[in-house]
Short mmCIF file of C-alpha atoms and ligand atoms in Angstrom, two decimals:
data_model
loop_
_atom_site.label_atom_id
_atom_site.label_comp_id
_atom_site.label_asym_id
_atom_site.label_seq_id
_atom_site.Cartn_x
_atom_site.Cartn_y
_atom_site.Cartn_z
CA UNK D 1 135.29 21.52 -39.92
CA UNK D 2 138.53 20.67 -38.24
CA UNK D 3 140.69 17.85 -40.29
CA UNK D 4 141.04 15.16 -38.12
CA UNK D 5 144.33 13.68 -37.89
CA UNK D 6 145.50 10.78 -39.00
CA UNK D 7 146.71 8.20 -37.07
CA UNK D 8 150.46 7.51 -37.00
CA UNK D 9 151.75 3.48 -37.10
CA UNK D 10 155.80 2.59 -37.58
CA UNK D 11 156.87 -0.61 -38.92
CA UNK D 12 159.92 -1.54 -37.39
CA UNK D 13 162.27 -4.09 -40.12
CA UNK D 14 165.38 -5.27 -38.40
CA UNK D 15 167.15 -6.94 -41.54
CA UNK D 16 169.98 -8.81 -41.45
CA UNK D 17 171.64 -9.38 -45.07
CA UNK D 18 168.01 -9.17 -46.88
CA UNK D 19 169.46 -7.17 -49.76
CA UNK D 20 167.08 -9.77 -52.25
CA UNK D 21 164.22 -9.60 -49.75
CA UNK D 22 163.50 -6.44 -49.56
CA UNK D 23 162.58 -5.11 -53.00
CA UNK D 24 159.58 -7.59 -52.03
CA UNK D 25 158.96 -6.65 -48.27
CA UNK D 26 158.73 -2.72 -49.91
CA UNK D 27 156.11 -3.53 -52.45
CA UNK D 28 153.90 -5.19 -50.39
CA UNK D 29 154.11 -2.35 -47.50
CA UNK D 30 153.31 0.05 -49.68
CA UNK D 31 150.23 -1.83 -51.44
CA UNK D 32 148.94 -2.50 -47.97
CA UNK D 33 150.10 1.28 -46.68
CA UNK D 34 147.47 2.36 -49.53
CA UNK D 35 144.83 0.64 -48.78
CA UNK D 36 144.52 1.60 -45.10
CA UNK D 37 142.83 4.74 -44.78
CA UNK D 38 143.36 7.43 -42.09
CA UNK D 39 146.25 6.21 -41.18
CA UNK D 40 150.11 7.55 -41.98
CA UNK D 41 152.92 5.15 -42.06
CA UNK D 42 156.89 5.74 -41.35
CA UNK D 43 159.29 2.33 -42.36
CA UNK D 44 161.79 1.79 -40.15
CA UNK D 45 164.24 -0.14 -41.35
CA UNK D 46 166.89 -1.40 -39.33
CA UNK D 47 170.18 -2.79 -40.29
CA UNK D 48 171.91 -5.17 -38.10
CA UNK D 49 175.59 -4.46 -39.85
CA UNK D 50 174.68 -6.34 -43.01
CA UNK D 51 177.25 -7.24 -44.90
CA UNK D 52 175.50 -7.22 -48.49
CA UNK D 53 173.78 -4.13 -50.35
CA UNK D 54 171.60 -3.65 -47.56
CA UNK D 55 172.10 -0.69 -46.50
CA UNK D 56 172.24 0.67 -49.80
CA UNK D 57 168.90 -0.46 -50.38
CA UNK D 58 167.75 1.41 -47.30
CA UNK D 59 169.75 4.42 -49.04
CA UNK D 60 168.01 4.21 -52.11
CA UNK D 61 164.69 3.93 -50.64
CA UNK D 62 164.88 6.75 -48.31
CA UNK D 63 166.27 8.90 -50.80
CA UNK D 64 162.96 8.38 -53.37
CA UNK D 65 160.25 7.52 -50.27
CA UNK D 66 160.04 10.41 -47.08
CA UNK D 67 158.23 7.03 -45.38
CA UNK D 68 161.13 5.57 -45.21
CA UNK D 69 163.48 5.73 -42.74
CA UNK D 70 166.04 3.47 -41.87
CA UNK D 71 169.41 2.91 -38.85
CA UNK D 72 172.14 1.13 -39.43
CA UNK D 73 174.37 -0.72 -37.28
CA UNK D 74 178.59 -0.56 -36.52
CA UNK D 75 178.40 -4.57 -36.73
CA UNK D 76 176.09 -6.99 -36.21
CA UNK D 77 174.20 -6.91 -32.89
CA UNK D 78 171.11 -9.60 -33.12
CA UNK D 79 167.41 -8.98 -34.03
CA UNK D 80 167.06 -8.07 -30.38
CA UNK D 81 168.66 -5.02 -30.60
CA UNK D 82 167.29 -4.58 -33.74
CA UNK D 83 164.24 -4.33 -32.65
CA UNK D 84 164.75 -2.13 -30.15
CA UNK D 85 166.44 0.33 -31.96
CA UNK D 86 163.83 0.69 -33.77
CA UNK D 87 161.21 0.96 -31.07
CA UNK D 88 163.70 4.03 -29.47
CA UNK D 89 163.40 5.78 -33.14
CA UNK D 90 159.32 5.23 -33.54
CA UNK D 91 157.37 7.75 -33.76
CA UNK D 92 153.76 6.36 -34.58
CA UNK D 93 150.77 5.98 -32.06
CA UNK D 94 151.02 2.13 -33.21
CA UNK D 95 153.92 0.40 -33.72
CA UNK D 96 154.19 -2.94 -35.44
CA UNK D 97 157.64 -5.31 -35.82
CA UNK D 98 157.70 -7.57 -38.77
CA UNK D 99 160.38 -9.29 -40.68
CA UNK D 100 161.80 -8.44 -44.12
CA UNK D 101 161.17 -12.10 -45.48
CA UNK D 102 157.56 -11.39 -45.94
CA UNK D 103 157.35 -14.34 -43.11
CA UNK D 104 154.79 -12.29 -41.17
CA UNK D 105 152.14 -10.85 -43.90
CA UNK D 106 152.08 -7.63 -44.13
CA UNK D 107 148.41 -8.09 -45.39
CA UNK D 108 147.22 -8.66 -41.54
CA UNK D 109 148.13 -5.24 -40.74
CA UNK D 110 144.87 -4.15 -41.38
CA UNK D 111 143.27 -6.56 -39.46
CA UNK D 112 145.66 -5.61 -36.14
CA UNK D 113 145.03 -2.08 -37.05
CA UNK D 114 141.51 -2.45 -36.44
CA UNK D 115 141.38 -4.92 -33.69
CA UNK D 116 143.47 -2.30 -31.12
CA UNK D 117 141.41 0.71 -32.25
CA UNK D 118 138.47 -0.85 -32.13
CA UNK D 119 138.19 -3.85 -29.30
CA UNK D 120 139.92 -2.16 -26.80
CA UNK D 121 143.64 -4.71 -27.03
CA UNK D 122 146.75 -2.93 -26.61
CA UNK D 123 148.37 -4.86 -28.66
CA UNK D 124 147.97 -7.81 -31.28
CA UNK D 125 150.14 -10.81 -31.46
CA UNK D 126 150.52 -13.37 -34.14
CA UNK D 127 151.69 -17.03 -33.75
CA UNK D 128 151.92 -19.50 -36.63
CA UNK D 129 149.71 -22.34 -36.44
CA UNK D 130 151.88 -24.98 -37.86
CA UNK D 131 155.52 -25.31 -38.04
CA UNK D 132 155.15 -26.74 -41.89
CA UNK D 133 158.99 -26.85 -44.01
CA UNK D 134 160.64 -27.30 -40.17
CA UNK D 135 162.58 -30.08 -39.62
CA UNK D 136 161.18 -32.75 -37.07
CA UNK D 137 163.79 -32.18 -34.59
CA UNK D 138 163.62 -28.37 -34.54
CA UNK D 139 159.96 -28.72 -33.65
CA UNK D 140 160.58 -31.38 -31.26
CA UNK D 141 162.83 -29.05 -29.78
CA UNK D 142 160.92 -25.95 -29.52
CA UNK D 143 158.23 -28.15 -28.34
CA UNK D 144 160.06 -29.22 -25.34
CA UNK D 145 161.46 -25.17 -24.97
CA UNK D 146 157.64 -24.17 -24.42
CA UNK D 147 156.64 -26.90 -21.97
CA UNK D 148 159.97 -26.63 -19.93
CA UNK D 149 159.70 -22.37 -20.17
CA UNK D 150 156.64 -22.45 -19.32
CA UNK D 151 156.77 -24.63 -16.08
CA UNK D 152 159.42 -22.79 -14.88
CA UNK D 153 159.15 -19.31 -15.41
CA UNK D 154 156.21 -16.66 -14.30
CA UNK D 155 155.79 -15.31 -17.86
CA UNK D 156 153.83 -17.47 -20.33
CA UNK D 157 155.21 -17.84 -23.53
CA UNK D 158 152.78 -18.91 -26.11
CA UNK D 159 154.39 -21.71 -28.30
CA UNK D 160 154.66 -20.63 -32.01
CA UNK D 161 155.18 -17.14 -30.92
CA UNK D 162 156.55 -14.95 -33.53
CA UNK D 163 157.89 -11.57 -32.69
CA UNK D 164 155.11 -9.72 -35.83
CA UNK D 165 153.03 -7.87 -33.46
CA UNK D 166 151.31 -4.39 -33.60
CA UNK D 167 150.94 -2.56 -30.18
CA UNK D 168 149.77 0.84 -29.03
CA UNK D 169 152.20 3.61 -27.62
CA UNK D 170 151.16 2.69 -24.35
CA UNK D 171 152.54 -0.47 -24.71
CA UNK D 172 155.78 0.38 -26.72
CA UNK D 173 156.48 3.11 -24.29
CA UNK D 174 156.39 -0.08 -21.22
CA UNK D 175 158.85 -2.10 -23.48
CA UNK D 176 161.28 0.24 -23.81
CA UNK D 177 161.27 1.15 -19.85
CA UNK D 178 162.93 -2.48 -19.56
CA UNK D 179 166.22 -1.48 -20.70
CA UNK D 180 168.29 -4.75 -19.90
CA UNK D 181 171.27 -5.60 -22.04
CA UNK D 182 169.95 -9.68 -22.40
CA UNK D 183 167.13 -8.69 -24.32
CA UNK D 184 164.66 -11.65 -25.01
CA UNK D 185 161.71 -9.79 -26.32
CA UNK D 186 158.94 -12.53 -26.41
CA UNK D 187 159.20 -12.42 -22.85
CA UNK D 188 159.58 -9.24 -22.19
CA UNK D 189 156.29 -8.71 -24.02
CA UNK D 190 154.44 -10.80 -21.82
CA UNK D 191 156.18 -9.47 -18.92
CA UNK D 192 154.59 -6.01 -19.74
CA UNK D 193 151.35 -7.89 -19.33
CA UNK D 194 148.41 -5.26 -21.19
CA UNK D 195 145.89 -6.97 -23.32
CA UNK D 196 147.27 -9.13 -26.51
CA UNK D 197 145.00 -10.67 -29.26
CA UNK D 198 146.44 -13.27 -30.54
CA UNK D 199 145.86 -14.56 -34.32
CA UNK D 200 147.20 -17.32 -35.63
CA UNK D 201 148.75 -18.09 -39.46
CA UNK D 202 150.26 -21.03 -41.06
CA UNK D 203 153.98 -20.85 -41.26
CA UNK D 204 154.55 -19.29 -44.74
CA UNK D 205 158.48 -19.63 -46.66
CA UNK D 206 160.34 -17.27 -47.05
CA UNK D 207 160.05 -15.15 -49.82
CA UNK D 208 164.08 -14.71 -50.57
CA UNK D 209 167.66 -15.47 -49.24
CA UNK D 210 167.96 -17.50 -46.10
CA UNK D 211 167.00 -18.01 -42.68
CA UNK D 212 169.64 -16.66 -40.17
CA UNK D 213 169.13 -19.20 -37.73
CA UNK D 214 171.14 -22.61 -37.11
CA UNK D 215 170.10 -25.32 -34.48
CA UNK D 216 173.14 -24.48 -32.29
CA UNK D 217 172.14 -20.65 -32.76
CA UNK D 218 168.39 -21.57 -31.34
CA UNK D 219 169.40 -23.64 -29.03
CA UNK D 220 171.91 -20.60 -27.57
CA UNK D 221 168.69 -18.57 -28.08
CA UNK D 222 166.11 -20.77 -26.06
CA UNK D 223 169.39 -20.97 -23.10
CA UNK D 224 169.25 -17.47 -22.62
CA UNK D 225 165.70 -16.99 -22.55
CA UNK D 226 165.58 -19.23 -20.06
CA UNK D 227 168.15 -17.49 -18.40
CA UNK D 228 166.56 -14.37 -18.57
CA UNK D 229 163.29 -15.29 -17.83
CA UNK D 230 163.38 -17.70 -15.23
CA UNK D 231 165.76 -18.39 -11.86
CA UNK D 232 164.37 -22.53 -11.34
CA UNK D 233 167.71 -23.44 -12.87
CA UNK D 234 170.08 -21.90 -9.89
CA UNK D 235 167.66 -23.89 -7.05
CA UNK D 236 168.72 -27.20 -9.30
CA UNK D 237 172.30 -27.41 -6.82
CA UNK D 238 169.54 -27.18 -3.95
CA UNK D 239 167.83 -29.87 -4.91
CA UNK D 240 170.69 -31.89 -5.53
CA UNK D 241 172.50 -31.09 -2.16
CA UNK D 242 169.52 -32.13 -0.87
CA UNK D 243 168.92 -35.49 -2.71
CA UNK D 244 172.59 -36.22 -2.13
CA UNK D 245 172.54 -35.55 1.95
CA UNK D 246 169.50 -38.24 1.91
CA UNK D 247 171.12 -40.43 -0.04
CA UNK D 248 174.22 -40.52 1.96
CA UNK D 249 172.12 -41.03 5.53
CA UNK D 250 170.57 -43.81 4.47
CA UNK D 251 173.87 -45.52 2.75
CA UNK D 252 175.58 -44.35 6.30
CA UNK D 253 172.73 -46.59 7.85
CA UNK D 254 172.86 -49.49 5.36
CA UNK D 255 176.61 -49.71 6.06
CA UNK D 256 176.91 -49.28 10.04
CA UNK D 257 173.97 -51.92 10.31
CA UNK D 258 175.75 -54.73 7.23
CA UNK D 259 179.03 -54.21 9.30
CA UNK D 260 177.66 -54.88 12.83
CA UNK D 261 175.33 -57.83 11.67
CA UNK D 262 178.24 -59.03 9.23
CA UNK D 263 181.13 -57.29 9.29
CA UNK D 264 183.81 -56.90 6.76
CA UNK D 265 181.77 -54.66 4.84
CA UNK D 266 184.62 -51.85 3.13
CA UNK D 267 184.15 -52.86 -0.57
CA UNK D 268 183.54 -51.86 -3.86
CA UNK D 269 185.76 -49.61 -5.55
CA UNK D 270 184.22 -50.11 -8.36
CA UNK D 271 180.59 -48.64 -7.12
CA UNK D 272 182.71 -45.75 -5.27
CA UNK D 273 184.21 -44.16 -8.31
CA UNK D 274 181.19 -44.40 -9.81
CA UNK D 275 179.70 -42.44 -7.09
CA UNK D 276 182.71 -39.76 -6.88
CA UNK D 277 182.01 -39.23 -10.69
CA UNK D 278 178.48 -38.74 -10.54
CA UNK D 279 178.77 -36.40 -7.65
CA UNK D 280 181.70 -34.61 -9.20
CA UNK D 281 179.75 -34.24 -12.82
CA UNK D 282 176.83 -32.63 -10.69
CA UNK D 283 178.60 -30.51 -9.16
CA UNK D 284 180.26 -28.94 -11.98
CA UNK D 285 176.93 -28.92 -13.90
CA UNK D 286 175.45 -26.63 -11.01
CA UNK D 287 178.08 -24.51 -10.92
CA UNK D 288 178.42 -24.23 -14.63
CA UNK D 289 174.49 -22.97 -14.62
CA UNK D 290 175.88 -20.73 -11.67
CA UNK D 291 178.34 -19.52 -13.82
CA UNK D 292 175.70 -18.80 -16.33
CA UNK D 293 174.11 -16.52 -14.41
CA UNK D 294 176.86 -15.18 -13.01
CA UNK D 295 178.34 -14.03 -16.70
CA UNK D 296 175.06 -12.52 -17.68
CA UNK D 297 175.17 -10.07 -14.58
CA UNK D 298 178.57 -9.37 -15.21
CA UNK D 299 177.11 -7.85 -18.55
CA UNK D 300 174.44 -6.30 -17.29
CA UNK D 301 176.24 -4.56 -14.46
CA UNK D 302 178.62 -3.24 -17.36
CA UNK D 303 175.89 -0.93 -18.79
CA UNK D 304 176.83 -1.61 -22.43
CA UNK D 305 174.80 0.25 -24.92
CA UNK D 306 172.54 -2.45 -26.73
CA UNK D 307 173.51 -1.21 -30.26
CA UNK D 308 175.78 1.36 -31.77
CA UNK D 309 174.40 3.64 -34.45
CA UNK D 310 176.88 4.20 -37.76
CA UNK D 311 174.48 5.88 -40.07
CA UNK D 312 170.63 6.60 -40.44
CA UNK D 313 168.66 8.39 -42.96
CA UNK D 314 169.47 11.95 -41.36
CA UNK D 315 173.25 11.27 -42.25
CA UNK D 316 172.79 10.66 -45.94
CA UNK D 317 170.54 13.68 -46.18
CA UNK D 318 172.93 15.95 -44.19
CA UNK D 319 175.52 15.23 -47.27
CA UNK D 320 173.70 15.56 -49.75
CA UNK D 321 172.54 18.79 -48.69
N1 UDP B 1 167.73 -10.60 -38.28
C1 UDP B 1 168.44 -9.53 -37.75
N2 UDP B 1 169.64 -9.76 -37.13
C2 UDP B 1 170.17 -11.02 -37.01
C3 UDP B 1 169.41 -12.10 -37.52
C4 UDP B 1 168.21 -11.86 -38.15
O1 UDP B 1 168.00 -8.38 -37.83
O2 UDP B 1 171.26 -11.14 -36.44
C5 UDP B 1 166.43 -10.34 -38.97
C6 UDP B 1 166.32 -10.95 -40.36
O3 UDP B 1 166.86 -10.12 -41.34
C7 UDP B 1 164.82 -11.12 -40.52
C8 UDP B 1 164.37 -11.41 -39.08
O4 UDP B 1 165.41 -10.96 -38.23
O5 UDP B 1 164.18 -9.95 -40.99
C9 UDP B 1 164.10 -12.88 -38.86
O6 UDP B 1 165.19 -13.65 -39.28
P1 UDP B 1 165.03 -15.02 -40.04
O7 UDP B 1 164.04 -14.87 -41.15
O8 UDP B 1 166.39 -15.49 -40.40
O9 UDP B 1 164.43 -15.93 -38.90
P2 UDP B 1 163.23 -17.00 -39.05
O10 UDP B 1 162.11 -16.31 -39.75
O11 UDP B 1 163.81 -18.11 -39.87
O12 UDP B 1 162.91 -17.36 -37.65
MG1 MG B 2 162.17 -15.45 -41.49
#
């Protein structure tokens, strides 16, 4: 009888400083790598220019595991390049991105395994549940993000969304044919479109070292997916101009027909700077979201590589050999 052949999935690890996390994240993989059956699994783990022992974690585990393989960056270039790094390097049929914190259980991999083999998804999607340990005003926050993304964009994002999601090669194959340089890749898995399952989980903590995100980072973060995903923002001016050119009719009206009926009607300094201010502030809000859009072209049009490579596993083998 002919073997069959096993089926090939890469986990893709983009780890930023997770030198105590992922002596953890390893374990687990492997324990769950075991118990799946039929299936072969290659780590890719991805360093975004750490600045702890990292990378000579990665080194270390490559050297004693041929699973393991791992890139590593010149500096730090965000978990969006990360990510996509590692979906250039995958190999597998399946291809799953989770986090080193052991924030998105490894444990459902089984589950996600067997819901795109076997109900006909092309790829499964997880979203936490609750946003338990959060602080109140970063889920007030992302709450608003959602409603306002979603209103004015075409892609739906799915509050809660995390980026832990197994897909098939079709799918990884469409992700990586959108090669733009602002990389927001919750959207840019829904703009794909292909069937997603999504399963939910309660938010779980972090199972060592500390979150890489500060408010002022997410709130640059939910900016440029906005940005990215959605043009409502540059037809604000419009609607201004517009509102503004109404406005000043009827106040053109108000004061032709107060000066014929009463005369003497040229007052109010006051109310006029009042009104040059307002107008003035708009207008430099509308061209600052102009200007927005204007400076993420400008790096798009440059064609900058998304990440720059400074070692990976075939490196350290090459010396040693
Ligand atoms: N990460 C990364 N580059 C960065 C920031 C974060 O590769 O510049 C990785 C990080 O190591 C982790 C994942 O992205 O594996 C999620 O980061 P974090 O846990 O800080 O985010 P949170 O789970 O709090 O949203
Ligand atoms: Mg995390």
């Amino acid at each position: 009888m002919e073997e069959k052949k096993n089926n090939l999935i890469s986990i893709i690890v983009p780890c930023y400083n997770e030198q105590e996390a992922i002596p953890f994240f390893y374990k687990e993989i492997i324990k769950v790598a075991s118990e799946m059956t039929g299936v072969d699994m290659e780590i890719i783990l991805v360093d975004d220019g750490s600045a702890d022992g990292t990378l000579s974690a990665f080194r270390m585990l490559a050297e004693q595991d041929t699973r393991v393989r791992y890139i590593s960056f010149s500096r730090n270039f965000g978990k969006e390049a990360a990510m996509f790094a590692g979906l250039q390097s995958a190999k597998g049929d399946y291809v799953a991105i989770m986090d080193a914190d052991l924030q998105d259980p490894p444990s459902l991999l089984p589950e996600m395994y067997r819901i795109v083999k076997e109900e006909g998804y092309d790829s499964v999607a997880t979203r936490r549940s609750t946003r338990k340990g959060e602080p109140p005003v970063r889920t007030f926050f992302a709450n608003v993000f959602y409603k306002l993304i979603n209103k004015i964009s075409k892609v739906e994002l799915v509050p809660g969304a995390r980026d832990y999601r197994l897909m098939n090669r079709k799918m990884v194959d469409a992700v990586l044919s959108v090669t733009e340089y602002n990389r927001f890749s919750k959207g840019i898995f829904q703009w794909v479109g292909y069937k997603t399952k999504w399963l939910s989980y309660e938010n779980i903590e972090r199972v060592a070292g500390t979150t890489k995100w500060s408010f002022w980072k997410l709130f640059k973060y939910a900016l440029e997916s906005i940005i990215a995903f959605s043009t409502t923002p540059l037809s604000v001016s419009s609607f201004f101009g517009f509102l503004f050119c109404l406005l000043s009719v009827i106040g053109i009206i108000v004061v032709i027909v107060r000066q014929a009926i009463w005369g003497g009607s040229a007052y109010g300094w006051a109310s006029m700077v009042c009104i040059i201010l307002f107008v003035g502030g708009v207008q430099l809000f509308c061209i600052g979201i102009l200007g927005q859009y204007l400076s993420k072209t400008y790096l798009e049009t440059k064609k900058r590589p998304i990440y720059i490579v400074a070692e990976t596993e075939r490196d350290n083998k090459k010396e040693a050999d």
